[in-house]
Amino acid sequence: MASPVITPEDVLETLMNDGTIDAIRLKIINQLKAKEELKSNTIKMVEQSKVLNTPGAEKQTKRELFDSLRQELEAPALEKASRSVWDLILDQDGLGKEINDTVERVFCQLSGCEPPLFPTSSCEAQPAKEKEVSPSSSKKRSFNDISKEEENGVKQESGNGPAMPENFTKVPSPNSRK
């Protein structure tokens, strides 16, 4: 029997129903409130406000000042807050990792598979030089492999894309020209 297809909507509905979305929202709000940089930026924006620094501002009612300030500062303040929220969500060491892990756990629960769905491999921790894959384990061939095959008269293997034309000539790279 084939397992049912689990959609993103299924995962989202589960997260909404079990209170996870609300808990994440609360964590984001608390972390935003704790960001001193965001607070100081907002204070600076208010202090430099044209509305407050216009002659006669002191004669306006609180409601008029608030409405004028909101019109002037709402978009830039929300833009900064939005960037901060995305930084939190995408942070792979903090809240972003927690969100990813939670979504993966719920998906696995719904689909009946065992987490982790995407285990971190030991090669992810290695430097880029050590990540090279042996040619036998990869379907893609490097440019150097293709060039060597061309020099040896070997043509394209089956299943690796279009064959190289017989009259193909190697174009020198811009770095090899002097």
C-alpha atoms as an extended CHARMM CRD file, in Angstrom:
* protein
*
       178  EXT
         1         1  MET       CA              0.0000000000        0.0000000000        0.0000000000  PROA      1               0.0000000000
         2         2  ALA       CA              1.4270000000        3.4090000000       -0.9910000000  PROA      2               0.0000000000
         3         3  SER       CA              1.7960000000        5.9830000000        1.7520000000  PROA      3               0.0000000000
         4         4  PRO       CA             -0.2730000000        9.1550000000        1.3780000000  PROA      4               0.0000000000
         5         5  VAL       CA              1.4260000000       12.2490000000        0.0000000000  PROA      5               0.0000000000
         6         6  ILE       CA              2.1340000000       14.7340000000        2.7570000000  PROA      6               0.0000000000
         7         7  THR       CA              1.7310000000       18.3240000000        1.5280000000  PROA      7               0.0000000000
         8         8  PRO       CA              3.2160000000       21.4760000000        3.0360000000  PROA      8               0.0000000000
         9         9  GLU       CA             -0.3270000000       22.4450000000        3.9580000000  PROA      9               0.0000000000
        10        10  ASP       CA             -0.6600000000       19.2400000000        6.0210000000  PROA      10              0.0000000000
        11        11  VAL       CA              2.4970000000       20.0690000000        7.9490000000  PROA      11              0.0000000000
        12        12  LEU       CA              1.4270000000       23.7010000000        8.4390000000  PROA      12              0.0000000000
        13        13  GLU       CA             -2.0210000000       22.6720000000        9.6590000000  PROA      13              0.0000000000
        14        14  THR       CA             -0.4690000000       20.3150000000       12.2060000000  PROA      14              0.0000000000
        15        15  LEU       CA              1.9150000000       23.0270000000       13.4100000000  PROA      15              0.0000000000
        16        16  MET       CA             -0.9640000000       25.4810000000       13.7350000000  PROA      16              0.0000000000
        17        17  ASN       CA             -3.2280000000       23.0190000000       15.5590000000  PROA      17              0.0000000000
        18        18  ASP       CA             -0.6420000000       21.8650000000       18.0990000000  PROA      18              0.0000000000
        19        19  GLY       CA              0.3690000000       25.4350000000       19.0400000000  PROA      19              0.0000000000
        20        20  THR       CA              3.8570000000       25.2800000000       17.5430000000  PROA      20              0.0000000000
        21        21  ILE       CA              3.2860000000       28.3070000000       15.2720000000  PROA      21              0.0000000000
        22        22  ASP       CA              2.1650000000       30.3990000000       18.2560000000  PROA      22              0.0000000000
        23        23  ALA       CA              5.1890000000       29.2760000000       20.2840000000  PROA      23              0.0000000000
        24        24  ILE       CA              7.5720000000       30.1820000000       17.4310000000  PROA      24              0.0000000000
        25        25  ARG       CA              5.8250000000       33.5400000000       16.9560000000  PROA      25              0.0000000000
        26        26  LEU       CA              6.2800000000       34.2750000000       20.6860000000  PROA      26              0.0000000000
        27        27  LYS       CA              9.9830000000       33.3420000000       20.5130000000  PROA      27              0.0000000000
        28        28  ILE       CA             10.4610000000       35.6670000000       17.5240000000  PROA      28              0.0000000000
        29        29  ILE       CA              8.7160000000       38.5450000000       19.3230000000  PROA      29              0.0000000000
        30        30  ASN       CA             10.7840000000       38.0310000000       22.4770000000  PROA      30              0.0000000000
        31        31  GLN       CA             14.0310000000       37.8730000000       20.5110000000  PROA      31              0.0000000000
        32        32  LEU       CA             13.0740000000       41.0440000000       18.5970000000  PROA      32              0.0000000000
        33        33  LYS       CA             12.3030000000       42.8400000000       21.8650000000  PROA      33              0.0000000000
        34        34  ALA       CA             15.7320000000       41.8430000000       23.1580000000  PROA      34              0.0000000000
        35        35  LYS       CA             17.5730000000       43.2450000000       20.1300000000  PROA      35              0.0000000000
        36        36  GLU       CA             19.2030000000       46.4490000000       21.3730000000  PROA      36              0.0000000000
        37        37  GLU       CA             20.2350000000       47.4340000000       17.8510000000  PROA      37              0.0000000000
        38        38  LEU       CA             16.6080000000       47.4110000000       16.6900000000  PROA      38              0.0000000000
        39        39  LYS       CA             15.5230000000       49.4580000000       19.7170000000  PROA      39              0.0000000000
        40        40  SER       CA             18.2640000000       52.0610000000       19.2590000000  PROA      40              0.0000000000
        41        41  ASN       CA             17.5450000000       52.2920000000       15.5280000000  PROA      41              0.0000000000
        42        42  THR       CA             13.8670000000       52.9760000000       16.2060000000  PROA      42              0.0000000000
        43        43  ILE       CA             14.6690000000       55.5620000000       18.8730000000  PROA      43              0.0000000000
        44        44  LYS       CA             17.0670000000       57.2960000000       16.4900000000  PROA      44              0.0000000000
        45        45  MET       CA             14.4150000000       57.3350000000       13.7440000000  PROA      45              0.0000000000
        46        46  VAL       CA             11.9070000000       58.9720000000       16.1230000000  PROA      46              0.0000000000
        47        47  GLU       CA             14.4630000000       61.5020000000       17.3760000000  PROA      47              0.0000000000
        48        48  GLN       CA             15.3330000000       62.4740000000       13.7840000000  PROA      48              0.0000000000
        49        49  SER       CA             11.7040000000       62.5600000000       12.6980000000  PROA      49              0.0000000000
        50        50  LYS       CA             10.6480000000       65.4700000000       10.5260000000  PROA      50              0.0000000000
        51        51  VAL       CA              7.2400000000       65.4180000000       12.2140000000  PROA      51              0.0000000000
        52        52  LEU       CA              8.6720000000       65.9750000000       15.6980000000  PROA      52              0.0000000000
        53        53  ASN       CA             11.3170000000       68.4430000000       14.5560000000  PROA      53              0.0000000000
        54        54  THR       CA              8.8930000000       70.6710000000       12.6270000000  PROA      54              0.0000000000
        55        55  PRO       CA              8.0450000000       73.9970000000       14.2600000000  PROA      55              0.0000000000
        56        56  GLY       CA              4.6000000000       73.8290000000       15.8200000000  PROA      56              0.0000000000
        57        57  ALA       CA              4.7650000000       70.0860000000       16.5530000000  PROA      57              0.0000000000
        58        58  GLU       CA              4.3220000000       70.8160000000       20.2530000000  PROA      58              0.0000000000
        59        59  LYS       CA              0.9120000000       72.3680000000       19.5140000000  PROA      59              0.0000000000
        60        60  GLN       CA             -0.4330000000       69.1920000000       17.8900000000  PROA      60              0.0000000000
        61        61  THR       CA             -2.5090000000       66.7070000000       19.8360000000  PROA      61              0.0000000000
        62        62  LYS       CA             -1.0140000000       63.3590000000       20.7660000000  PROA      62              0.0000000000
        63        63  ARG       CA             -3.2930000000       61.6940000000       18.2200000000  PROA      63              0.0000000000
        64        64  GLU       CA             -2.1670000000       64.0340000000       15.4220000000  PROA      64              0.0000000000
        65        65  LEU       CA              1.5000000000       63.4840000000       16.2920000000  PROA      65              0.0000000000
        66        66  PHE       CA              1.0270000000       59.7330000000       16.4850000000  PROA      66              0.0000000000
        67        67  ASP       CA             -0.7510000000       59.6020000000       13.1030000000  PROA      67              0.0000000000
        68        68  SER       CA              1.9300000000       61.7920000000       11.4820000000  PROA      68              0.0000000000
        69        69  LEU       CA              4.7480000000       59.7590000000       13.0270000000  PROA      69              0.0000000000
        70        70  ARG       CA              3.1240000000       56.5460000000       11.9260000000  PROA      70              0.0000000000
        71        71  GLN       CA              2.7960000000       57.8150000000        8.3600000000  PROA      71              0.0000000000
        72        72  GLU       CA              6.4480000000       58.8990000000        8.3120000000  PROA      72              0.0000000000
        73        73  LEU       CA              8.1280000000       56.0060000000       10.1380000000  PROA      73              0.0000000000
        74        74  GLU       CA              5.9270000000       52.9400000000        9.7690000000  PROA      74              0.0000000000
        75        75  ALA       CA              7.4200000000       51.6730000000        6.4960000000  PROA      75              0.0000000000
        76        76  PRO       CA             11.1180000000       52.0930000000        7.4160000000  PROA      76              0.0000000000
        77        77  ALA       CA             10.5930000000       50.7220000000       10.9460000000  PROA      77              0.0000000000
        78        78  LEU       CA              8.7130000000       47.6790000000        9.6470000000  PROA      78              0.0000000000
        79        79  GLU       CA             11.4030000000       47.1260000000        7.0090000000  PROA      79              0.0000000000
        80        80  LYS       CA             14.0970000000       46.9420000000        9.6910000000  PROA      80              0.0000000000
        81        81  ALA       CA             11.9380000000       44.6900000000       11.8680000000  PROA      81              0.0000000000
        82        82  SER       CA             11.2010000000       42.4380000000        8.8870000000  PROA      82              0.0000000000
        83        83  ARG       CA             14.9090000000       42.0510000000        8.1490000000  PROA      83              0.0000000000
        84        84  SER       CA             15.5370000000       41.1430000000       11.7720000000  PROA      84              0.0000000000
        85        85  VAL       CA             12.7480000000       38.5500000000       11.7200000000  PROA      85              0.0000000000
        86        86  TRP       CA             14.1520000000       36.9570000000        8.5620000000  PROA      86              0.0000000000
        87        87  ASP       CA             17.6190000000       36.9070000000       10.1120000000  PROA      87              0.0000000000
        88        88  LEU       CA             16.1720000000       35.0000000000       13.0760000000  PROA      88              0.0000000000
        89        89  ILE       CA             14.2020000000       32.6020000000       10.8710000000  PROA      89              0.0000000000
        90        90  LEU       CA             17.1350000000       31.8430000000        8.5960000000  PROA      90              0.0000000000
        91        91  ASP       CA             19.7370000000       31.5460000000       11.3670000000  PROA      91              0.0000000000
        92        92  GLN       CA             20.9630000000       27.9590000000       11.0830000000  PROA      92              0.0000000000
        93        93  ASP       CA             22.4030000000       27.9950000000       14.5900000000  PROA      93              0.0000000000
        94        94  GLY       CA             19.4370000000       29.3720000000       16.5300000000  PROA      94              0.0000000000
        95        95  LEU       CA             15.7460000000       29.7310000000       15.8680000000  PROA      95              0.0000000000
        96        96  GLY       CA             16.0660000000       28.8560000000       12.1830000000  PROA      96              0.0000000000
        97        97  LYS       CA             17.5560000000       25.4730000000       13.0530000000  PROA      97              0.0000000000
        98        98  GLU       CA             14.7950000000       24.9060000000       15.5870000000  PROA      98              0.0000000000
        99        99  ILE       CA             12.1510000000       25.7100000000       12.9460000000  PROA      99              0.0000000000
       100       100  ASN       CA             13.7570000000       23.3730000000       10.4120000000  PROA      100             0.0000000000
       101       101  ASP       CA             14.0200000000       20.5630000000       12.9440000000  PROA      101             0.0000000000
       102       102  THR       CA             10.4100000000       21.0290000000       14.0550000000  PROA      102             0.0000000000
       103       103  VAL       CA              9.0370000000       21.0330000000       10.5110000000  PROA      103             0.0000000000
       104       104  GLU       CA             11.0900000000       17.9390000000        9.6530000000  PROA      104             0.0000000000
       105       105  ARG       CA              9.9160000000       16.1500000000       12.8140000000  PROA      105             0.0000000000
       106       106  VAL       CA              6.2390000000       16.8860000000       12.0370000000  PROA      106             0.0000000000
       107       107  PHE       CA              6.6670000000       15.8240000000        8.4070000000  PROA      107             0.0000000000
       108       108  CYS       CA              8.2380000000       12.5510000000        9.5380000000  PROA      108             0.0000000000
       109       109  GLN       CA              5.4350000000       11.9720000000       12.0560000000  PROA      109             0.0000000000
       110       110  LEU       CA              2.8020000000       12.5090000000        9.3670000000  PROA      110             0.0000000000
       111       111  SER       CA              4.5600000000       10.3760000000        6.7680000000  PROA      111             0.0000000000
       112       112  GLY       CA              5.6040000000        7.6040000000        9.1300000000  PROA      112             0.0000000000
       113       113  CYS       CA              9.3290000000        7.8680000000        8.4320000000  PROA      113             0.0000000000
       114       114  GLU       CA             12.1320000000        8.1690000000       10.9440000000  PROA      114             0.0000000000
       115       115  PRO       CA             13.9100000000       11.5010000000       11.4530000000  PROA      115             0.0000000000
       116       116  PRO       CA             16.3510000000       12.8430000000       10.5060000000  PROA      116             0.0000000000
       117       117  LEU       CA             15.1010000000       12.9630000000        6.9600000000  PROA      117             0.0000000000
       118       118  PHE       CA             18.2410000000       14.7300000000        5.7340000000  PROA      118             0.0000000000
       119       119  PRO       CA             21.0950000000       13.5870000000        7.9790000000  PROA      119             0.0000000000
       120       120  THR       CA             24.1540000000       15.7730000000        8.0290000000  PROA      120             0.0000000000
       121       121  SER       CA             27.0080000000       13.9060000000        6.4710000000  PROA      121             0.0000000000
       122       122  SER       CA             30.5350000000       13.9970000000        7.7650000000  PROA      122             0.0000000000
       123       123  CYS       CA             31.7190000000       15.5350000000        4.5050000000  PROA      123             0.0000000000
       124       124  GLU       CA             29.7080000000       18.7100000000        5.2000000000  PROA      124             0.0000000000
       125       125  ALA       CA             32.0820000000       19.5010000000        8.0320000000  PROA      125             0.0000000000
       126       126  GLN       CA             35.1500000000       19.0090000000        5.8440000000  PROA      126             0.0000000000
       127       127  PRO       CA             36.7800000000       21.8430000000        3.9270000000  PROA      127             0.0000000000
       128       128  ALA       CA             35.8360000000       22.2750000000        0.2740000000  PROA      128             0.0000000000
       129       129  LYS       CA             39.0890000000       20.6780000000       -0.9540000000  PROA      129             0.0000000000
       130       130  GLU       CA             38.2700000000       17.3940000000        0.7560000000  PROA      130             0.0000000000
       131       131  LYS       CA             34.7170000000       17.2320000000       -0.6240000000  PROA      131             0.0000000000
       132       132  GLU       CA             35.7920000000       16.0720000000       -4.0720000000  PROA      132             0.0000000000
       133       133  VAL       CA             33.8290000000       13.0630000000       -5.2330000000  PROA      133             0.0000000000
       134       134  SER       CA             35.5380000000       10.2760000000       -7.1000000000  PROA      134             0.0000000000
       135       135  PRO       CA             34.6190000000       10.1790000000      -10.8140000000  PROA      135             0.0000000000
       136       136  SER       CA             33.2120000000        6.6750000000      -10.4840000000  PROA      136             0.0000000000
       137       137  SER       CA             30.6260000000        7.7580000000       -7.8920000000  PROA      137             0.0000000000
       138       138  SER       CA             29.3710000000       10.7840000000       -9.8180000000  PROA      138             0.0000000000
       139       139  LYS       CA             27.3760000000       10.8910000000      -13.0370000000  PROA      139             0.0000000000
       140       140  LYS       CA             28.8160000000       14.2920000000      -13.9330000000  PROA      140             0.0000000000
       141       141  ARG       CA             32.2350000000       14.4600000000      -15.4920000000  PROA      141             0.0000000000
       142       142  SER       CA             34.6220000000       17.3210000000      -14.9800000000  PROA      142             0.0000000000
       143       143  PHE       CA             35.7920000000       19.4620000000      -17.8560000000  PROA      143             0.0000000000
       144       144  ASN       CA             39.2680000000       17.9480000000      -17.4700000000  PROA      144             0.0000000000
       145       145  ASP       CA             37.8420000000       14.4200000000      -17.8760000000  PROA      145             0.0000000000
       146       146  ILE       CA             35.9920000000       15.4510000000      -21.0130000000  PROA      146             0.0000000000
       147       147  SER       CA             39.1200000000       17.1180000000      -22.4010000000  PROA      147             0.0000000000
       148       148  LYS       CA             41.2210000000       13.9910000000      -21.7310000000  PROA      148             0.0000000000
       149       149  GLU       CA             38.6090000000       11.8060000000      -23.4310000000  PROA      149             0.0000000000
       150       150  GLU       CA             38.6260000000       14.1270000000      -26.4290000000  PROA      150             0.0000000000
       151       151  GLU       CA             42.4290000000       13.9820000000      -26.6490000000  PROA      151             0.0000000000
       152       152  ASN       CA             42.3590000000       10.1790000000      -26.4560000000  PROA      152             0.0000000000
       153       153  GLY       CA             39.6730000000        9.9740000000      -29.1330000000  PROA      153             0.0000000000
       154       154  VAL       CA             37.0650000000        8.6100000000      -26.7090000000  PROA      154             0.0000000000
       155       155  LYS       CA             33.5570000000        9.7700000000      -27.5100000000  PROA      155             0.0000000000
       156       156  GLN       CA             30.6180000000       10.3730000000      -25.2060000000  PROA      156             0.0000000000
       157       157  GLU       CA             29.4880000000        7.4940000000      -23.0000000000  PROA      157             0.0000000000
       158       158  SER       CA             25.8200000000        6.5730000000      -23.2070000000  PROA      158             0.0000000000
       159       159  GLY       CA             23.5070000000        8.3720000000      -20.7900000000  PROA      159             0.0000000000
       160       160  ASN       CA             25.8010000000       11.3520000000      -20.2340000000  PROA      160             0.0000000000
       161       161  GLY       CA             24.1300000000       13.8360000000      -22.5550000000  PROA      161             0.0000000000
       162       162  PRO       CA             24.6870000000       14.6910000000      -26.1940000000  PROA      162             0.0000000000
       163       163  ALA       CA             27.6450000000       13.2670000000      -28.0440000000  PROA      163             0.0000000000
       164       164  MET       CA             30.5010000000       15.5410000000      -28.9760000000  PROA      164             0.0000000000
       165       165  PRO       CA             30.5960000000       16.2970000000      -32.7310000000  PROA      165             0.0000000000
       166       166  GLU       CA             33.4810000000       14.8060000000      -34.7370000000  PROA      166             0.0000000000
       167       167  ASN       CA             34.6060000000       18.2380000000      -35.9370000000  PROA      167             0.0000000000
       168       168  PHE       CA             34.6100000000       19.7440000000      -32.4280000000  PROA      168             0.0000000000
       169       169  THR       CA             37.7030000000       21.8240000000      -31.6860000000  PROA      169             0.0000000000
       170       170  LYS       CA             38.7470000000       22.8400000000      -28.2450000000  PROA      170             0.0000000000
       171       171  VAL       CA             38.3810000000       26.5700000000      -27.6690000000  PROA      171             0.0000000000
       172       172  PRO       CA             41.1520000000       27.9910000000      -25.5390000000  PROA      172             0.0000000000
       173       173  SER       CA             40.0220000000       29.5610000000      -22.2810000000  PROA      173             0.0000000000
       174       174  PRO       CA             40.4530000000       33.3270000000      -21.8710000000  PROA      174             0.0000000000
       175       175  ASN       CA             43.0870000000       32.6720000000      -19.1950000000  PROA      175             0.0000000000
       176       176  SER       CA             45.2680000000       30.6390000000      -21.5730000000  PROA      176             0.0000000000
       177       177  ARG       CA             45.5210000000       33.4730000000      -24.0930000000  PROA      177             0.0000000000
       178       178  LYS       CA             48.4750000000       35.7960000000      -23.6690000000  PROA      178             0.0000000000
